[in-house]
Structure formats: C-alpha cells, structure tokens
PDB file of C-alpha atoms in Angstrom:
ATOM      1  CA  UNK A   1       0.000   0.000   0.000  1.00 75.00           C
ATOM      2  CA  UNK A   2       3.055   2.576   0.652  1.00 76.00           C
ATOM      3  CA  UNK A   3       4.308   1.938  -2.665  1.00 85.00           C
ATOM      4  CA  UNK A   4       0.760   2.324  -4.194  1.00 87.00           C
ATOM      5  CA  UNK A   5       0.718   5.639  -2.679  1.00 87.00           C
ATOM      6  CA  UNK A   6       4.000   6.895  -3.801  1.00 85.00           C
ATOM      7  CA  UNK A   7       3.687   5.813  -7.548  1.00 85.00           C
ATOM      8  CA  UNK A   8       0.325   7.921  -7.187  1.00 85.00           C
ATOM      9  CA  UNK A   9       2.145  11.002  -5.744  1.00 89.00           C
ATOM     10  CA  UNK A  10       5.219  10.703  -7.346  1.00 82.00           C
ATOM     11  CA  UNK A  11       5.691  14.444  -9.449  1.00 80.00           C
ATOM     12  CA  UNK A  12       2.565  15.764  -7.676  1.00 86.00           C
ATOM     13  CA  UNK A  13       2.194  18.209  -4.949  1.00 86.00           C
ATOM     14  CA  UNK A  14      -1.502  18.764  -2.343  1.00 93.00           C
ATOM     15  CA  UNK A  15      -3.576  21.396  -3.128  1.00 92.00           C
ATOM     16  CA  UNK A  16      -5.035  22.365   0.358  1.00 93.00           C
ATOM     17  CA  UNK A  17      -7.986  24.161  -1.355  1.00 94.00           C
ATOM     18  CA  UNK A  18      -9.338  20.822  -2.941  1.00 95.00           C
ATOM     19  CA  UNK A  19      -8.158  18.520   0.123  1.00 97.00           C
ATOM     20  CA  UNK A  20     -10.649  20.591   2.279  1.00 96.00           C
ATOM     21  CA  UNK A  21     -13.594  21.044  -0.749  1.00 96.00           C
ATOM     22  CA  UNK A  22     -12.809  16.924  -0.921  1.00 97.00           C
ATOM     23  CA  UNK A  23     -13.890  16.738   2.899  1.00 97.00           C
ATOM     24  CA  UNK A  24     -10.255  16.635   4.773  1.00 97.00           C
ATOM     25  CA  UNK A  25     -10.029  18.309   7.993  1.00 97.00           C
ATOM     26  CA  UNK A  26      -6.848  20.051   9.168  1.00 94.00           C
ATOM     27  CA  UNK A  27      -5.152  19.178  12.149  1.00 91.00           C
ATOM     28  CA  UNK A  28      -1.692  20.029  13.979  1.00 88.00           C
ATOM     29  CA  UNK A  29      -0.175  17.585  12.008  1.00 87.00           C
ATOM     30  CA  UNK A  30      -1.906  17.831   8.248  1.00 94.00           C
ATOM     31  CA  UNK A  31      -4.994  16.272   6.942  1.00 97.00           C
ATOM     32  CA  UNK A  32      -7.572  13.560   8.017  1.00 97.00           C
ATOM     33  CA  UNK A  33     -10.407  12.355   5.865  1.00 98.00           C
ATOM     34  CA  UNK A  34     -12.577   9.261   7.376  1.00 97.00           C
ATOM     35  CA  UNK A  35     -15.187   7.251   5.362  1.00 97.00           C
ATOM     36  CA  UNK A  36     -17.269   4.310   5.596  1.00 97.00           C
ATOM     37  CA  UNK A  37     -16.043   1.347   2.937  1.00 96.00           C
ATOM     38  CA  UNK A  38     -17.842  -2.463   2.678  1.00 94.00           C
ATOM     39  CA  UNK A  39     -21.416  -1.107   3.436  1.00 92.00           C
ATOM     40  CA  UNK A  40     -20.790   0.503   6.771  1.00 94.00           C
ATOM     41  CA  UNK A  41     -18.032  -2.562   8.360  1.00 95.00           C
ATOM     42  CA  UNK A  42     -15.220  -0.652   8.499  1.00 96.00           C
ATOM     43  CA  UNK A  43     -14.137   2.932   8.896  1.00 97.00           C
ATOM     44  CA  UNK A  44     -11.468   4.092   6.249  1.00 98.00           C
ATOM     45  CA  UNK A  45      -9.473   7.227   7.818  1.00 97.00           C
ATOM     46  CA  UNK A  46      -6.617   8.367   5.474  1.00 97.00           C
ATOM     47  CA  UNK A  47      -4.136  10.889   6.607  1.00 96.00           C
ATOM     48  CA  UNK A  48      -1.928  13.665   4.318  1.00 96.00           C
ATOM     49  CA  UNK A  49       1.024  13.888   6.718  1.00 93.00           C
ATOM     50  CA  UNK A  50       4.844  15.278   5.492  1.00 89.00           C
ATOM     51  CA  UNK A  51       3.762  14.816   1.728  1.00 89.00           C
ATOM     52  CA  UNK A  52       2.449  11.246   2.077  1.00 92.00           C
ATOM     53  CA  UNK A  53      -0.728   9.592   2.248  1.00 94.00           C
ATOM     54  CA  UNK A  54      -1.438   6.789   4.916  1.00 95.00           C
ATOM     55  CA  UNK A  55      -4.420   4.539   5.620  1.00 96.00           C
ATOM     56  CA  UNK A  56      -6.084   2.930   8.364  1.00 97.00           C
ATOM     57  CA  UNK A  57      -8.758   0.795   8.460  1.00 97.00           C
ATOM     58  CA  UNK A  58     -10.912   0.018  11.999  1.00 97.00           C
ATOM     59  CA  UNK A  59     -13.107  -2.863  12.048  1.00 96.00           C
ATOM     60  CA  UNK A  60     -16.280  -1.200  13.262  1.00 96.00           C
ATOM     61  CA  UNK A  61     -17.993  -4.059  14.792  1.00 93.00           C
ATOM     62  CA  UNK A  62     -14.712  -5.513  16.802  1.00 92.00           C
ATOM     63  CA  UNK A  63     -13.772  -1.680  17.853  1.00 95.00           C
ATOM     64  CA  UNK A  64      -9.821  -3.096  16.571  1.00 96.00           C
ATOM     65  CA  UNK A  65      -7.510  -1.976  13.900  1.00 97.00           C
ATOM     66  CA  UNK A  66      -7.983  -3.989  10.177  1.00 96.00           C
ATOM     67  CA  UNK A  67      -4.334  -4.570   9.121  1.00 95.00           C
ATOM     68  CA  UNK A  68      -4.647  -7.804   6.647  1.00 94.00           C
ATOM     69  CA  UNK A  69      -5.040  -5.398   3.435  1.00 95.00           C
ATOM     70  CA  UNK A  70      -1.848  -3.506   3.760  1.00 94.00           C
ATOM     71  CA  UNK A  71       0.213  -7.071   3.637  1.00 93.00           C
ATOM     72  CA  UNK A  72       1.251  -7.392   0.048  1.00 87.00           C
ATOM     73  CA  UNK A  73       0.605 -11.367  -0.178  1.00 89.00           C
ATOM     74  CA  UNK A  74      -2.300 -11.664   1.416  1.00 92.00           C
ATOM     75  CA  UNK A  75      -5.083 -13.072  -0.341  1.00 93.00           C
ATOM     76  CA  UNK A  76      -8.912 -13.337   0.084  1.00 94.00           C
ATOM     77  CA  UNK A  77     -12.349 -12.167  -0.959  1.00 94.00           C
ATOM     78  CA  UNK A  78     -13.106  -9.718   1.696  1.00 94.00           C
ATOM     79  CA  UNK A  79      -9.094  -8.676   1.995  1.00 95.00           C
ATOM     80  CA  UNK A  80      -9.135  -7.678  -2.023  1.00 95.00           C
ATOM     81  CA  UNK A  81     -12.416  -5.765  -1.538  1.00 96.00           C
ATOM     82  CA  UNK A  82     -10.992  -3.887   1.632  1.00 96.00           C
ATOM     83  CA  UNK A  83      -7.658  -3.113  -0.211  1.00 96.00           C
ATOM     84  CA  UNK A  84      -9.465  -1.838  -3.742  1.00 96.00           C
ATOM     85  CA  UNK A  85     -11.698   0.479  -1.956  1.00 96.00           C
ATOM     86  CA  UNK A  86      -8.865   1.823  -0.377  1.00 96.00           C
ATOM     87  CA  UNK A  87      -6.677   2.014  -3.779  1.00 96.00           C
ATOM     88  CA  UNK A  88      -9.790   3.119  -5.535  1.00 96.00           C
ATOM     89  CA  UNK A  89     -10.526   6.150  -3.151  1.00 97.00           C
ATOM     90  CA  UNK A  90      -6.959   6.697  -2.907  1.00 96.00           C
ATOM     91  CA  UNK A  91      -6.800   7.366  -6.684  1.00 96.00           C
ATOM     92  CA  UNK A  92      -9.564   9.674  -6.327  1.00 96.00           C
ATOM     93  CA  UNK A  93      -7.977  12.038  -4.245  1.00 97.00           C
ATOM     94  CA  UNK A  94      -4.658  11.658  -6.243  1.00 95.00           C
ATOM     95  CA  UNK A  95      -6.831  12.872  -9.234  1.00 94.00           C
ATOM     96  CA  UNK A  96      -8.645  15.615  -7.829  1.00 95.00           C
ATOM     97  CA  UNK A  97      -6.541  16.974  -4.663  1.00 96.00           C
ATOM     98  CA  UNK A  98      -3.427  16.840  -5.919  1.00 94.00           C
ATOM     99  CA  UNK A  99      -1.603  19.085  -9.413  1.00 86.00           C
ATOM    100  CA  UNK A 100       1.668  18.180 -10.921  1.00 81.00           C
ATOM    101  CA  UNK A 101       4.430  19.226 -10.008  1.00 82.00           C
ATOM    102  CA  UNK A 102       7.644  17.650 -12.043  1.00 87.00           C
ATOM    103  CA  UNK A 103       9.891  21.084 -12.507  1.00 92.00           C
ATOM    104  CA  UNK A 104      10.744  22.500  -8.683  1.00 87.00           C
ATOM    105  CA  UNK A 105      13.369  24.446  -9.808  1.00 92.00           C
ATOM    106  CA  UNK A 106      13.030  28.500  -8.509  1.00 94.00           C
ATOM    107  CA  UNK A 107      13.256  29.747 -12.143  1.00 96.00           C
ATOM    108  CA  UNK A 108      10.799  27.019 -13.550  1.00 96.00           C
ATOM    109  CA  UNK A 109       8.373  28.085 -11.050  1.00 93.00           C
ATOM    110  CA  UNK A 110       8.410  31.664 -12.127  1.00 96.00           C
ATOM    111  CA  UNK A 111       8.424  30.786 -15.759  1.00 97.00           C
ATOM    112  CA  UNK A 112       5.119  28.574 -15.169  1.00 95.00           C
ATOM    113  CA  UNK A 113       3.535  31.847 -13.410  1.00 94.00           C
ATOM    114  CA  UNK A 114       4.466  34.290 -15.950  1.00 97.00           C
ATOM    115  CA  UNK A 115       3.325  32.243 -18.675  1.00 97.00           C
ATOM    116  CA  UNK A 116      -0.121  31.752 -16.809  1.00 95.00           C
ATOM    117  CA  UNK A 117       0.025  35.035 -16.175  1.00 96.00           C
ATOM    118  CA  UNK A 118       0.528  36.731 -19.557  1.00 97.00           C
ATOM    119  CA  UNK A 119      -0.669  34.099 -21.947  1.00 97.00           C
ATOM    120  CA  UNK A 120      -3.227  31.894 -19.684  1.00 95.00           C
ATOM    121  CA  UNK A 121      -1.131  28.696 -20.802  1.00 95.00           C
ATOM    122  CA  UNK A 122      -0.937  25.717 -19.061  1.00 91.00           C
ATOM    123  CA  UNK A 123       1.436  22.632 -19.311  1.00 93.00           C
ATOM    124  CA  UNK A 124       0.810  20.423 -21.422  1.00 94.00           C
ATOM    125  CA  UNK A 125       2.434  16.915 -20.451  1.00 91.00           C
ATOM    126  CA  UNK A 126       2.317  15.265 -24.048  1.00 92.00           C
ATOM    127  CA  UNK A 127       4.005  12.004 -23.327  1.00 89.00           C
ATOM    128  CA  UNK A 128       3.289   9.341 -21.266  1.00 81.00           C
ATOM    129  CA  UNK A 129       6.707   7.723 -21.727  1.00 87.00           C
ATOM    130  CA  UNK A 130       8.449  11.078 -21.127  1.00 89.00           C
ATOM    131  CA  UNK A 131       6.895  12.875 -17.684  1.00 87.00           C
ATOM    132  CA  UNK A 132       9.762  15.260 -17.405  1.00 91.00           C
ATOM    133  CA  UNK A 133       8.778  16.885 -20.855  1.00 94.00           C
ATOM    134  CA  UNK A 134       6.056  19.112 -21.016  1.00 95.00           C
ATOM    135  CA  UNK A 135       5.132  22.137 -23.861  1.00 97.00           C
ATOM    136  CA  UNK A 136       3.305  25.552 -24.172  1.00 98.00           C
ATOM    137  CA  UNK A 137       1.697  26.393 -27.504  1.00 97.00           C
ATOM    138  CA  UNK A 138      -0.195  29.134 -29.096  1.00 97.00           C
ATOM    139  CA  UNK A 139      -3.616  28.875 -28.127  1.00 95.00           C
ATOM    140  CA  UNK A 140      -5.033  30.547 -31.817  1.00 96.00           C
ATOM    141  CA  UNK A 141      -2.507  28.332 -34.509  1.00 96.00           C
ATOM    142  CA  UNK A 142      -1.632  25.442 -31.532  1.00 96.00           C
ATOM    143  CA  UNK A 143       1.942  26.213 -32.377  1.00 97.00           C
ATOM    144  CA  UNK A 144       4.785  25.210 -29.671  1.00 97.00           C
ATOM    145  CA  UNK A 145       6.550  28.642 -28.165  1.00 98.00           C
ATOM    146  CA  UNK A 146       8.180  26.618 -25.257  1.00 98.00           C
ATOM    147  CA  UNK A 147       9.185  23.284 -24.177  1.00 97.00           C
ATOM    148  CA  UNK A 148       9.959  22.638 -20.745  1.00 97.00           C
ATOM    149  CA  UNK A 149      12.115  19.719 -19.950  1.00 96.00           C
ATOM    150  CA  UNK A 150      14.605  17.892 -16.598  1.00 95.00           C
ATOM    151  CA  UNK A 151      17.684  16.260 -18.016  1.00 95.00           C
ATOM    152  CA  UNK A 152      21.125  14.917 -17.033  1.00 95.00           C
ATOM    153  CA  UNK A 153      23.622  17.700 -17.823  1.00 95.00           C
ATOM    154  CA  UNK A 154      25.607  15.330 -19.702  1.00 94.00           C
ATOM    155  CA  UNK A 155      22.660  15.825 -22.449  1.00 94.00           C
ATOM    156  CA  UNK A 156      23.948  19.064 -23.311  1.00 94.00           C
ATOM    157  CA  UNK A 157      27.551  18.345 -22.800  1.00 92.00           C
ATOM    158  CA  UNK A 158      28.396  19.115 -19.425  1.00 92.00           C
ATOM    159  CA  UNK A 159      30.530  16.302 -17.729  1.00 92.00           C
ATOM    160  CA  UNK A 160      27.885  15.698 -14.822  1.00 92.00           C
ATOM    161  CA  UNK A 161      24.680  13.480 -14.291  1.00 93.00           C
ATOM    162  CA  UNK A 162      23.214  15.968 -12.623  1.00 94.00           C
ATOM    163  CA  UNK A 163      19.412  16.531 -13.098  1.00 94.00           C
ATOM    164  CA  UNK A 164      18.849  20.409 -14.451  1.00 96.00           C
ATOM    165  CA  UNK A 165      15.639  21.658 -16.021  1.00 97.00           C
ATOM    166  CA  UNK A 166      16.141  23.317 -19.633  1.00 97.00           C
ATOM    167  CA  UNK A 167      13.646  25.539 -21.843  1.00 98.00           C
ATOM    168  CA  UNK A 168      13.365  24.859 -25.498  1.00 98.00           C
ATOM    169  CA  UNK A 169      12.034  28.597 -27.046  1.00 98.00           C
ATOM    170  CA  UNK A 170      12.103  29.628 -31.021  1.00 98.00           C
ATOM    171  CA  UNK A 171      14.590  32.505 -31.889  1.00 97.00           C
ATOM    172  CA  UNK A 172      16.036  33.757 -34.579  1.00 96.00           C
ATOM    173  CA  UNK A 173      19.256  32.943 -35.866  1.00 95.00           C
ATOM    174  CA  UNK A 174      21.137  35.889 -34.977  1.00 96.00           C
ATOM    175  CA  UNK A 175      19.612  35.525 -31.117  1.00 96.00           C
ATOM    176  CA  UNK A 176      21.323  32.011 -31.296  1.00 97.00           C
ATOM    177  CA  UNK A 177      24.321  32.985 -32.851  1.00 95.00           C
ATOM    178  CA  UNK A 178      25.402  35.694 -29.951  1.00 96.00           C
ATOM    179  CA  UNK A 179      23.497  33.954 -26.944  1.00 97.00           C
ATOM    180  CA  UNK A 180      25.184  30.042 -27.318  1.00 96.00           C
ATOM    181  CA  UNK A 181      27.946  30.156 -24.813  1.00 96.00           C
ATOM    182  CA  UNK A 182      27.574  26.351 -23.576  1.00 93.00           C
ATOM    183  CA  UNK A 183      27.552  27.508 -20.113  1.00 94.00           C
ATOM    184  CA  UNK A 184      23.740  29.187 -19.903  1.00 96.00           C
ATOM    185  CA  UNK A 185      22.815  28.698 -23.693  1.00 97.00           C
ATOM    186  CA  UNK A 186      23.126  25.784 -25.832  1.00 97.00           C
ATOM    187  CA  UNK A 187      22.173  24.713 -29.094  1.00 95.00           C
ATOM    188  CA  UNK A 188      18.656  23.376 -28.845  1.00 96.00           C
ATOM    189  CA  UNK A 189      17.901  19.872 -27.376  1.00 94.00           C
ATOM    190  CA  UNK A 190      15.810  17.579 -29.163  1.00 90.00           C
ATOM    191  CA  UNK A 191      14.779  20.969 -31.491  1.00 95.00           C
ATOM    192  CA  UNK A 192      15.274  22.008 -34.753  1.00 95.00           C
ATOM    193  CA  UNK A 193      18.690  23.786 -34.029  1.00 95.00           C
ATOM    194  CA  UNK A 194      18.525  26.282 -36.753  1.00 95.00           C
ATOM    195  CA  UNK A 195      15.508  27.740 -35.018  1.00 97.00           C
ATOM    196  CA  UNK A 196      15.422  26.985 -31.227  1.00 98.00           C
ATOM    197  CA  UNK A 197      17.719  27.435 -28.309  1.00 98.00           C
ATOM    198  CA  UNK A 198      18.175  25.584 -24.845  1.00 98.00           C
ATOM    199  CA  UNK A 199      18.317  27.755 -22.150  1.00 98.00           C
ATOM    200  CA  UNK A 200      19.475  26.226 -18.372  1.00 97.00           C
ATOM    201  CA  UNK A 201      16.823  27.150 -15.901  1.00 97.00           C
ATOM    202  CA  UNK A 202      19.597  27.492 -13.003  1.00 95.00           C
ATOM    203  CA  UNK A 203      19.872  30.768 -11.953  1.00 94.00           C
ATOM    204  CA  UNK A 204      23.156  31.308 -13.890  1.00 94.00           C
ATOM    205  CA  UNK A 205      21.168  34.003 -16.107  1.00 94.00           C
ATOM    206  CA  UNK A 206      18.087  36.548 -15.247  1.00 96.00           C
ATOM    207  CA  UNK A 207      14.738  35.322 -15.179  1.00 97.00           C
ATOM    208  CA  UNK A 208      14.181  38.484 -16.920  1.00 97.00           C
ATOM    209  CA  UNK A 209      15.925  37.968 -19.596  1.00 97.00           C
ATOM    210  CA  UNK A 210      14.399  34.317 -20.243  1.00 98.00           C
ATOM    211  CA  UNK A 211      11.079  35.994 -20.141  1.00 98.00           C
ATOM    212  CA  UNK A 212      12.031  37.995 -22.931  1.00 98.00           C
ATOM    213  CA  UNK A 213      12.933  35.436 -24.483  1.00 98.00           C
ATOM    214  CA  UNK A 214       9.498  33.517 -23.914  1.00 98.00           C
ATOM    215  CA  UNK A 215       8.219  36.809 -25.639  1.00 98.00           C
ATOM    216  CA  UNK A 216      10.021  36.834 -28.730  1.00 98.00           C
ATOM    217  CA  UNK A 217       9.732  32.873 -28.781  1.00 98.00           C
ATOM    218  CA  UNK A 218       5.807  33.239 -28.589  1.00 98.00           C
ATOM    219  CA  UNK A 219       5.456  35.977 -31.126  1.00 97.00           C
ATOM    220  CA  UNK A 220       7.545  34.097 -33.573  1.00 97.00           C
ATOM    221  CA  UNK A 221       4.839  30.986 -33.116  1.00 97.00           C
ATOM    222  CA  UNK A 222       2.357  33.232 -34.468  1.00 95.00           C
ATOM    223  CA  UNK A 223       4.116  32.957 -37.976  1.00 75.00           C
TER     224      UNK A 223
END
C-alpha cells in the first residue's frame, strides 16, 4: 500500500484548497479524511502527513484496527475488496486533490507563473513515456513557443549526471548565434537547431531575460 501511494504522488504536490472542498479536515499535524467502505463494516481514515498519504482501516464491529489489506501477499475475498476500496478512493484524491508538479526548480516556477500570467497557458504533459517533458503552444494556430524539460547535464555536454531543467524557445538565428555560450545557452535539445535554443533554468542568467525570451519565442509561433 506505501508503494501504491508513492507511484500515485510521485511528481505531484496537495492542493489544500481541494483537500478541504474533498472533505479533509486540518489538524496540527496535516490532513484527516474518514469514510465508511464495505457497506458501513469498516471505517477508512486516510491521513496527508509530510507529503504522504497513509491509511487505516478500523473494524467497526470488533472496535480493533484492520491490518490484513496492507500485507502485500495476502489473499482473500473480503481482503481484495478492503484493499481496492482503499486504492480506488486513494486514486480519487490523487486525481482531484493533488496538481503536478515535475519542474521545482526556482526559475521554472516563475516561468510557469508568468506564462499563466501573460498568456493563460498551461502545461501540457504530451508524453506518457516522457513525464519530465512538457510544452506551451499558441492557443489561436496550436503552435509550440516553449518546451519545458529535466535532463542529465551530460545531455547538453556538461561532464555531470546531474538533473537540471532546460527551456526549449524559437529565436532567430542571430539571437542564437550571440546567446550560445555552452555555459547558460546551448544549441537546442531535441529541437530544430537552426531555429530553437536551450536555455538552463539554473539561476546562472536573469529570469528576466528568459522571459524575454518567452516573448520573442511566442510571437515568432504566431508565424
């Protein structure tokens, strides 16, 4: 059941808003939402504690704790019923308490907002094999302006497996030409190079001057 919970979680962060609307009550230590599961037998409480979801099951008639379902081998009519109602409600909150969240970098963050902000875009997560790729487009032609994407370092060249989130943005070839320094800029990843450019969402460079970038990227879409 833990590892049902993470897989469901994993890239996603609680909306407190929507835990509440869903019936969760704040405590001292997070959130507590109880229900009734197998026609009124047991009592399902599941707690949002230090980003994880836990689940506890009381057997209503015995007054004692229902453990059997969170045992990954154990087997059984009423065992399978008690575990899928919790998976099932699990999944429910997973769907409609909790957004995605796969870029956590300071600069992705405030690229997201401004792009909500000015344009009213969302993500759009386009691949099911590829979570940590995600795009903007033009809402009027459904062009691409921006792709948003967390990759090894050693993708663009630097000697390092660290993780670091890149944008993908259209520019012109003089912008490329000057900008490319293989430090900040690069030559676009997994882009048409001639036309795009990969910029490291680090804090090496302004956020300022990436949203200007996002600008000029966005108007050249519309062509």
């Amino acid at each position: 059941m833990v590892e049902f919970t993470q897989n469901l979680l994993k890239f996603k962060k609680a909306n407190a808003a929507k835990l509440e609307s869903f019936g969760f009550k704040k405590d001292n230590e997070g959130y507590v939402f109880q229900t009734p599961i197998l026609n009124g037998q047991m009592l399902l409480t599941i707690k949002y504690e230090n980003g994880a979801l836990q689940t506890e099951v009381l057997d209503l008639e015995n007054d004692m704790p229902y453990t059997l379902y969170k045992i990954k081998g154990a087997t059984g009519s009423f065992v399978g019923q008690v575990r899928q109602d919790c998976q099932d409600l699990l999944t429910k909150i997973a769907n409609e308490c909790f957004e995605r969240e796969v870029f956590s970098s300071v600069q992705s963050k405030q690229i997201i907002n401004y792009i909500d902000e000015k344009y009213g875009d969302q993500l759009e997560y386009l691949w099911e094999k590829f979570p940590n790729n995600a795009i903007w487009r033009r809402q009027d032609n459904k062009k691409w302006y921006a792709a948003l994407i967390k990759i090894p370092k050693n993708k663009l060249g630097i000697d390092s497996n660290d993780e670091v989130e890149i944008i993908d943005l259209r520019a012109d070839s003089a912008t490329i030409k000057n900008l490319i320094d293989g430090k900040s800029f690069f030559q676009a990843y997994h882009m048409n190079k001639q036309h795009w450019i990969t910029v490291t969402l680090d804090g090496s460079i302004q956020t300022e001057l990436i949203t200007k970038l996002i600008d000029q990227s966005f108007a050249l879409a519309a062509k």
